mmCIF file of C-alpha atoms in Angstrom:
data_model
loop_
_atom_site.group_PDB
_atom_site.id
_atom_site.type_symbol
_atom_site.label_atom_id
_atom_site.label_comp_id
_atom_site.label_asym_id
_atom_site.label_seq_id
_atom_site.Cartn_x
_atom_site.Cartn_y
_atom_site.Cartn_z
ATOM 1 C CA MET Z 1 -5.192 -30.499 -18.309
ATOM 2 C CA ALA Z 2 -6.908 -29.702 -14.988
ATOM 3 C CA GLN Z 3 -4.096 -27.319 -14.042
ATOM 4 C CA ASN Z 4 -4.345 -25.541 -17.406
ATOM 5 C CA GLY Z 5 -8.087 -25.209 -16.882
ATOM 6 C CA ILE Z 6 -7.556 -23.606 -13.473
ATOM 7 C CA GLU Z 7 -4.989 -21.226 -14.952
ATOM 8 C CA ARG Z 8 -7.372 -20.174 -17.728
ATOM 9 C CA PHE Z 9 -10.165 -19.656 -15.230
ATOM 10 C CA LEU Z 10 -8.064 -17.539 -12.857
ATOM 11 C CA LYS Z 11 -6.474 -15.419 -15.582
ATOM 12 C CA PRO Z 12 -8.026 -11.909 -15.572
ATOM 13 C CA SER Z 13 -9.914 -11.007 -18.738
ATOM 14 C CA ASP Z 14 -8.170 -8.545 -21.093
ATOM 15 C CA SER Z 15 -11.491 -6.800 -21.802
ATOM 16 C CA LEU Z 16 -14.883 -6.592 -20.156
ATOM 17 C CA ASN Z 17 -16.356 -10.073 -19.915
ATOM 18 C CA LEU Z 18 -20.075 -9.695 -19.279
ATOM 19 C CA LYS Z 19 -20.519 -13.315 -18.165
ATOM 20 C CA ARG Z 20 -17.784 -12.943 -15.578
ATOM 21 C CA THR Z 21 -19.089 -9.551 -14.468
ATOM 22 C CA LYS Z 22 -22.580 -10.965 -14.006
ATOM 23 C CA ALA Z 23 -21.144 -13.925 -12.094
ATOM 24 C CA VAL Z 24 -19.210 -11.586 -9.796
ATOM 25 C CA PHE Z 25 -22.260 -9.483 -8.902
ATOM 26 C CA ILE Z 26 -24.534 -12.507 -8.458
ATOM 27 C CA SER Z 27 -22.007 -14.359 -6.282
ATOM 28 C CA GLU Z 28 -21.312 -11.278 -4.146
ATOM 29 C CA ALA Z 29 -25.020 -10.652 -3.641
ATOM 30 C CA ALA Z 30 -25.685 -14.313 -2.824
ATOM 31 C CA VAL Z 31 -22.782 -14.690 -0.381
ATOM 32 C CA SER Z 32 -23.594 -11.372 1.324
ATOM 33 C CA THR Z 33 -27.266 -12.322 1.694
ATOM 34 C CA VAL Z 34 -26.469 -15.754 3.116
ATOM 35 C CA ALA Z 35 -23.903 -14.246 5.486
ATOM 36 C CA LEU Z 36 -26.333 -11.613 6.767
ATOM 37 C CA VAL Z 37 -29.174 -14.100 7.177
ATOM 38 C CA GLY Z 38 -26.863 -16.515 8.979
ATOM 39 C CA LEU Z 39 -25.510 -13.740 11.179
ATOM 40 C CA ASN Z 40 -29.033 -12.652 12.023
ATOM 41 C CA GLN Z 41 -29.968 -16.182 13.111
ATOM 42 C CA LEU Z 42 -26.776 -17.044 14.986
ATOM 43 C CA TRP Z 43 -25.933 -13.690 16.549
ATOM 44 C CA TYR Z 44 -29.136 -11.651 16.930
ATOM 45 C CA ALA Z 45 -32.000 -14.157 17.121
ATOM 46 C CA ASP Z 46 -31.563 -14.796 20.865
ATOM 47 C CA TYR Z 47 -31.960 -11.114 21.764
ATOM 48 C CA PRO Z 48 -35.100 -8.945 21.552
ATOM 49 C CA ARG Z 49 -35.499 -6.422 18.757
ATOM 50 C CA SER Z 50 -35.681 -2.711 19.393
ATOM 51 C CA LYS Z 51 -36.132 0.547 17.568
ATOM 52 C CA PHE Z 52 -33.113 1.502 15.510
ATOM 53 C CA HIS Z 53 -30.636 3.244 17.807
ATOM 54 C CA PHE Z 54 -26.991 4.260 18.069
ATOM 55 C CA ILE Z 55 -24.516 3.561 20.875
ATOM 56 C CA ASN Z 56 -21.127 5.019 21.723
ATOM 57 C CA ASP Z 57 -18.728 2.086 22.068
ATOM 58 C CA ASN Z 58 -15.559 3.961 21.144
ATOM 59 C CA LYS Z 59 -13.963 3.190 24.525
ATOM 60 C CA ASP Z 60 -14.674 -0.549 24.337
ATOM 61 C CA TRP Z 61 -11.909 -3.162 24.062
ATOM 62 C CA LEU Z 62 -9.224 -0.442 23.846
ATOM 63 C CA GLN Z 63 -10.384 0.153 20.243
ATOM 64 C CA MET Z 64 -9.304 -3.312 19.075
ATOM 65 C CA ASP Z 65 -12.732 -3.817 17.501
ATOM 66 C CA LYS Z 66 -12.292 -0.611 15.495
ATOM 67 C CA ALA Z 67 -8.957 -1.884 14.161
ATOM 68 C CA GLY Z 68 -10.805 -5.037 13.128
ATOM 69 C CA HIS Z 69 -13.388 -2.999 11.209
ATOM 70 C CA ILE Z 70 -10.655 -1.133 9.300
ATOM 71 C CA TYR Z 71 -8.972 -4.447 8.459
ATOM 72 C CA SER Z 72 -12.206 -6.169 7.367
ATOM 73 C CA SER Z 73 -13.454 -3.260 5.277
ATOM 74 C CA TYR Z 74 -10.109 -2.941 3.492
ATOM 75 C CA HIS Z 75 -9.826 -6.603 2.548
ATOM 76 C CA LEU Z 76 -13.465 -7.054 1.568
ATOM 77 C CA GLY Z 77 -13.050 -4.022 -0.681
ATOM 78 C CA ARG Z 78 -9.795 -5.375 -2.081
ATOM 79 C CA LEU Z 79 -11.520 -8.700 -2.800
ATOM 80 C CA GLY Z 80 -14.397 -6.952 -4.561
ATOM 81 C CA SER Z 81 -11.987 -4.890 -6.661
ATOM 82 C CA GLU Z 82 -9.836 -7.884 -7.616
ATOM 83 C CA MET Z 83 -12.896 -9.904 -8.601
ATOM 84 C CA LEU Z 84 -13.960 -7.131 -10.964
ATOM 85 C CA GLN Z 85 -10.402 -6.960 -12.308
ATOM 86 C CA TRP Z 86 -10.733 -10.683 -13.061
ATOM 87 C CA SER Z 87 -13.892 -9.906 -15.051
ATOM 88 C CA GLY Z 88 -12.090 -7.282 -17.143
ATOM 89 C CA ALA Z 89 -13.784 -4.241 -15.593
ATOM 90 C CA SER Z 90 -12.028 -0.890 -15.826
ATOM 91 C CA SER Z 91 -10.033 0.570 -12.943
ATOM 92 C CA LYS Z 92 -12.807 3.094 -12.340
ATOM 93 C CA GLN Z 93 -15.434 0.350 -12.135
ATOM 94 C CA GLN Z 94 -13.213 -1.650 -9.808
ATOM 95 C CA LEU Z 95 -12.999 1.258 -7.392
ATOM 96 C CA ILE Z 96 -16.660 2.317 -7.584
ATOM 97 C CA TYR Z 97 -18.359 -1.084 -7.535
ATOM 98 C CA GLY Z 98 -15.666 -3.332 -6.081
ATOM 99 C CA ALA Z 99 -13.806 -1.417 -3.389
ATOM 100 C CA GLY Z 100 -17.077 -0.356 -1.747
ATOM 101 C CA LEU Z 101 -18.056 -3.982 -1.057
ATOM 102 C CA GLY Z 102 -16.528 -3.969 2.433
ATOM 103 C CA PHE Z 103 -18.176 -0.715 3.457
ATOM 104 C CA ALA Z 104 -21.579 -1.783 2.078
ATOM 105 C CA PHE Z 105 -21.530 -5.202 3.768
ATOM 106 C CA LEU Z 106 -20.325 -3.909 7.134
ATOM 107 C CA THR Z 107 -22.857 -1.072 7.014
ATOM 108 C CA ALA Z 108 -25.575 -3.715 6.644
ATOM 109 C CA VAL Z 109 -24.177 -5.399 9.767
ATOM 110 C CA GLU Z 110 -24.409 -2.065 11.603
ATOM 111 C CA VAL Z 111 -28.079 -1.868 10.638
ATOM 112 C CA LEU Z 112 -28.645 -5.278 12.239
ATOM 113 C CA ASP Z 113 -26.812 -4.026 15.335
ATOM 114 C CA GLY Z 114 -29.017 -0.952 15.384
ATOM 115 C CA PHE Z 115 -32.212 -2.996 15.612
ATOM 116 C CA SER Z 116 -30.904 -5.219 18.421
ATOM 117 C CA SER Z 117 -31.582 -4.232 22.046
ATOM 118 C CA GLU Z 118 -28.324 -5.920 23.086
ATOM 119 C CA TRP Z 119 -26.172 -3.762 20.832
ATOM 120 C CA GLY Z 120 -26.747 -0.727 18.651
ATOM 121 C CA ALA Z 121 -25.321 0.886 15.568
ATOM 122 C CA SER Z 122 -21.948 2.471 16.220
ATOM 123 C CA THR Z 123 -20.750 5.662 14.565
ATOM 124 C CA GLY Z 124 -17.218 4.607 15.462
ATOM 125 C CA ASP Z 125 -17.675 1.373 13.526
ATOM 126 C CA VAL Z 126 -19.008 3.253 10.497
ATOM 127 C CA ILE Z 127 -16.009 5.603 10.569
ATOM 128 C CA ALA Z 128 -13.643 2.629 10.858
ATOM 129 C CA ASN Z 129 -15.375 0.921 7.917
ATOM 130 C CA ALA Z 130 -15.000 4.065 5.827
ATOM 131 C CA THR Z 131 -11.340 4.330 6.843
ATOM 132 C CA GLY Z 132 -10.595 0.808 5.637
ATOM 133 C CA THR Z 133 -12.268 1.474 2.295
ATOM 134 C CA ALA Z 134 -10.490 4.830 1.957
ATOM 135 C CA LEU Z 135 -7.123 3.195 2.670
ATOM 136 C CA TYR Z 136 -7.565 0.921 -0.333
ATOM 137 C CA VAL Z 137 -9.078 3.486 -2.708
ATOM 138 C CA SER Z 138 -6.617 6.273 -1.882
ATOM 139 C CA GLN Z 139 -3.606 4.062 -2.629
ATOM 140 C CA GLU Z 140 -5.058 3.011 -5.970
ATOM 141 C CA LEU Z 141 -5.686 6.641 -6.891
ATOM 142 C CA LEU Z 142 -2.334 7.892 -5.609
ATOM 143 C CA TRP Z 143 0.058 5.074 -6.539
ATOM 144 C CA LYS Z 144 -2.010 2.577 -8.587
ATOM 145 C CA GLU Z 145 -0.733 -0.102 -6.222
ATOM 146 C CA GLN Z 146 -1.145 -1.138 -2.603
ATOM 147 C CA ARG Z 147 2.008 -0.146 -0.741
ATOM 148 C CA ILE Z 148 0.506 -0.346 2.755
ATOM 149 C CA THR Z 149 -1.596 -3.386 3.645
ATOM 150 C CA PRO Z 150 -3.534 -4.106 6.865
ATOM 151 C CA LYS Z 151 -2.668 -7.552 8.197
ATOM 152 C CA PHE Z 152 -3.725 -9.784 11.059
ATOM 153 C CA SER Z 153 -2.101 -12.210 13.468
ATOM 154 C CA PHE Z 154 -3.459 -14.159 16.438
ATOM 155 C CA HIS Z 155 -2.263 -16.215 19.384
ATOM 156 C CA THR Z 156 -4.286 -17.875 22.150
ATOM 157 C CA THR Z 157 -4.294 -16.234 25.583
ATOM 158 C CA GLN Z 158 -5.000 -17.119 29.205
ATOM 159 C CA PHE Z 159 -8.035 -14.855 29.351
ATOM 160 C CA ALA Z 160 -10.498 -16.823 27.223
ATOM 161 C CA LYS Z 161 -10.821 -19.665 29.746
ATOM 162 C CA TYR Z 162 -12.169 -17.270 32.373
ATOM 163 C CA ARG Z 163 -15.004 -15.938 30.216
ATOM 164 C CA PRO Z 164 -15.454 -18.344 27.275
ATOM 165 C CA GLU Z 165 -18.985 -17.042 26.653
ATOM 166 C CA VAL Z 166 -17.471 -13.634 25.842
ATOM 167 C CA LEU Z 167 -13.988 -14.446 24.555
ATOM 168 C CA GLY Z 168 -14.693 -17.784 22.879
ATOM 169 C CA SER Z 169 -14.744 -21.414 23.960
ATOM 170 C CA SER Z 170 -12.941 -22.854 20.919
ATOM 171 C CA PHE Z 171 -9.964 -21.756 18.859
ATOM 172 C CA SER Z 172 -12.143 -20.616 15.954
ATOM 173 C CA GLU Z 173 -14.337 -18.546 18.300
ATOM 174 C CA GLN Z 174 -11.331 -17.043 20.068
ATOM 175 C CA ILE Z 175 -9.863 -15.812 16.774
ATOM 176 C CA LEU Z 176 -12.984 -13.660 16.375
ATOM 177 C CA LYS Z 177 -13.778 -12.805 20.004
ATOM 178 C CA ASP Z 178 -10.588 -12.745 22.083
ATOM 179 C CA TYR Z 179 -9.167 -9.301 21.397
ATOM 180 C CA ASN Z 180 -6.293 -10.075 23.785
ATOM 181 C CA GLY Z 181 -4.780 -12.422 21.216
ATOM 182 C CA GLN Z 182 -5.363 -10.315 18.121
ATOM 183 C CA THR Z 183 -2.787 -8.014 16.560
ATOM 184 C CA TYR Z 184 -3.560 -5.678 13.676
ATOM 185 C CA TRP Z 185 -0.734 -4.474 11.465
ATOM 186 C CA LEU Z 186 0.013 -1.919 8.796
ATOM 187 C CA SER Z 187 2.596 -3.601 6.588
ATOM 188 C CA ALA Z 188 4.512 -1.302 4.209
ATOM 189 C CA ASN Z 189 6.458 -2.558 1.204
ATOM 190 C CA LEU Z 190 9.859 -0.851 1.298
ATOM 191 C CA LYS Z 191 10.729 -1.297 -2.385
ATOM 192 C CA SER Z 192 7.509 0.468 -3.371
ATOM 193 C CA PHE Z 193 8.665 3.605 -1.560
ATOM 194 C CA PHE Z 194 12.308 3.378 -2.658
ATOM 195 C CA LYS Z 195 12.065 2.286 -6.281
ATOM 196 C CA ASP Z 196 15.765 2.727 -7.100
ATOM 197 C CA SER Z 197 17.057 0.889 -4.040
ATOM 198 C CA LYS Z 198 18.348 -2.686 -3.891
ATOM 199 C CA ILE Z 199 15.837 -3.636 -1.210
ATOM 200 C CA PRO Z 200 14.227 -7.022 -1.979
ATOM 201 C CA LYS Z 201 10.792 -6.582 -3.559
ATOM 202 C CA ILE Z 202 9.062 -8.791 -1.016
ATOM 203 C CA LEU Z 203 10.500 -7.154 2.138
ATOM 204 C CA ASN Z 204 8.041 -5.201 4.298
ATOM 205 C CA ILE Z 205 8.228 -3.404 7.608
ATOM 206 C CA ALA Z 206 5.138 -3.671 9.814
ATOM 207 C CA ILE Z 207 3.753 -1.612 12.676
ATOM 208 C CA GLY Z 208 1.308 -3.497 14.900
ATOM 209 C CA TYR Z 209 -1.282 -2.690 17.543
ATOM 210 C CA GLY Z 210 -2.701 -5.001 20.193
ATOM 211 C CA ALA Z 211 -4.122 -4.949 23.714
ATOM 212 C CA ASP Z 212 -4.072 -7.204 26.761
ATOM 213 C CA GLY Z 213 -5.722 -7.811 30.124
ATOM 214 C CA MET Z 214 -9.283 -7.472 28.807
ATOM 215 C CA ILE Z 215 -11.985 -9.640 30.349
ATOM 216 C CA ASP Z 216 -14.805 -7.318 29.338
ATOM 217 C CA SER Z 217 -15.191 -4.323 27.062
ATOM 218 C CA ARG Z 218 -14.359 -1.522 29.502
ATOM 219 C CA GLY Z 219 -12.559 -3.166 32.423
ATOM 220 C CA GLU Z 220 -15.606 -3.057 34.670
ATOM 221 C CA ASN Z 221 -15.331 -6.683 35.833
ATOM 222 C CA THR Z 222 -13.244 -5.829 38.893
ATOM 223 C CA THR Z 223 -13.597 -9.304 40.428
ATOM 224 C CA PHE Z 224 -11.392 -10.877 37.758
ATOM 225 C CA LEU Z 225 -9.022 -7.937 37.575
ATOM 226 C CA ALA Z 226 -8.397 -7.706 41.315
ATOM 227 C CA HIS Z 227 -8.006 -11.444 41.825
ATOM 228 C CA GLU Z 228 -5.498 -11.946 39.004
ATOM 229 C CA ASN Z 229 -3.834 -8.510 39.260
ATOM 230 C CA TRP Z 230 -4.434 -7.923 35.572
ATOM 231 C CA GLN Z 231 -4.001 -4.543 33.999
ATOM 232 C CA ARG Z 232 -5.472 -3.510 30.680
ATOM 233 C CA SER Z 233 -2.708 -2.260 28.415
ATOM 234 C CA ARG Z 234 -2.042 -1.287 24.821
ATOM 235 C CA GLN Z 235 0.762 -2.981 22.916
ATOM 236 C CA PHE Z 236 2.753 -1.569 20.012
ATOM 237 C CA TYR Z 237 4.941 -3.647 17.711
ATOM 238 C CA LEU Z 238 7.641 -3.187 15.098
ATOM 239 C CA SER Z 239 8.452 -6.175 12.916
ATOM 240 C CA LEU Z 240 9.576 -7.426 9.534
ATOM 241 C CA ASP Z 241 7.110 -8.910 7.087
ATOM 242 C CA LEU Z 242 6.885 -10.287 3.552
ATOM 243 C CA ASP Z 243 4.689 -9.170 0.663
ATOM 244 C CA LEU Z 244 4.246 -12.393 -1.267
ATOM 245 C CA THR Z 245 2.256 -10.617 -3.988
ATOM 246 C CA LYS Z 246 5.561 -9.070 -5.133
ATOM 247 C CA ILE Z 247 6.928 -12.492 -6.096
ATOM 248 C CA GLU Z 248 7.144 -12.614 -9.886
ATOM 249 C CA THR Z 249 5.327 -15.602 -11.321
ATOM 250 C CA LYS Z 250 3.294 -16.399 -14.421
ATOM 251 C CA SER Z 251 1.073 -18.764 -12.471
ATOM 252 C CA HIS Z 252 -2.353 -17.237 -11.849
ATOM 253 C CA PHE Z 253 -2.976 -19.903 -9.226
ATOM 254 C CA LEU Z 254 0.050 -18.711 -7.230
ATOM 255 C CA LYS Z 255 -0.906 -15.072 -7.732
ATOM 256 C CA THR Z 256 -4.347 -15.839 -6.313
ATOM 257 C CA PHE Z 257 -2.852 -17.791 -3.418
ATOM 258 C CA PHE Z 258 -0.435 -14.981 -2.562
ATOM 259 C CA SER Z 259 -3.263 -12.438 -2.721
ATOM 260 C CA VAL Z 260 -5.444 -14.458 -0.340
ATOM 261 C CA PHE Z 261 -2.534 -15.162 2.024
ATOM 262 C CA SER Z 262 -1.650 -11.455 2.187
ATOM 263 C CA VAL Z 263 -4.348 -10.916 4.828
ATOM 264 C CA LEU Z 264 -1.990 -12.514 7.394
ATOM 265 C CA LYS Z 265 1.218 -11.202 8.926
ATOM 266 C CA ILE Z 266 4.243 -13.501 8.508
ATOM 267 C CA PRO Z 267 5.772 -14.580 11.869
ATOM 268 C CA ALA Z 268 9.046 -12.680 12.299
ATOM 269 C CA PRO Z 269 11.386 -11.143 14.911
ATOM 270 C CA THR Z 270 9.419 -8.388 16.652
ATOM 271 C CA LEU Z 271 10.023 -5.499 19.040
ATOM 272 C CA GLU Z 272 7.153 -4.855 21.475
ATOM 273 C CA TYR Z 273 6.433 -1.831 23.660
ATOM 274 C CA THR Z 274 3.873 -1.494 26.455
ATOM 275 C CA ALA Z 275 3.583 1.289 29.023
ATOM 276 C CA ASN Z 276 3.587 -1.253 31.874
ATOM 277 C CA GLU Z 277 6.595 -3.338 30.827
ATOM 278 C CA GLY Z 278 8.545 -1.137 28.421
ATOM 279 C CA PHE Z 279 10.378 -2.809 25.538
ATOM 280 C CA ARG Z 280 10.818 -6.527 24.959
ATOM 281 C CA THR Z 281 11.753 -8.655 21.986
ATOM 282 C CA HIS Z 282 10.220 -11.768 20.411
ATOM 283 C CA LEU Z 283 12.261 -14.129 18.267
ATOM 284 C CA LEU Z 284 9.066 -14.940 16.349
ATOM 285 C CA TYR Z 285 5.756 -13.221 16.986
ATOM 286 C CA PHE Z 286 2.350 -14.014 15.585
#
């Protein structure tokens, strides 16, 4: 009985359900407000306020933070669109009111940055946010499906222990702060591009981007770099992946699970290239 109730709840409405639509907008507004208030208290409260200002941080962290903005904006927009689909909203409403959720929320974060003396609003971040939203919307308009999906993977690195206040002192903090361990991917579903082929529906090929050797944003902390002989470097990856949303199932619980899990890259054999070390292979990379 409980399972049937969950299935009925998760099943998208065949027509516009005003109760669900109202619940979606109220929940999004509430969660966004709580998140922004919490972020303001935890992240900005310890630093003095300033007049609203912009900064140019496009050279920071070898652009790993910009990749993170594209990824976050895309998936927040995808979540907003899928929630409206669940409420029975039209495709047009999903794109206008749902897909813009990521851009709207992250723009609000930029406003908080802009009033903080420690940071500042970043035009590069705004462009990255718009890019993530555009990646989702353009695919819906062009193909009516998501053939290319941004994904994320993370592994711990040696760098965090040297500057835990910057790169994170715990695993959960390092996932967010240690750019050395992050990899951002564009995962393309092969069957979607070759409809008549015998390629398995769930098989993807993924191109990844990462960076290493970063103790601070621009490599200015020469004490660490000289002592450990570290070099900042970009990393490029080619790997296999799986699109679990392509698995055919009547279970709305599984469909929801696969949709949520699609934010992560599946560990798989991977080819890596860096300018410093050339090519190397990983049996499993995450």
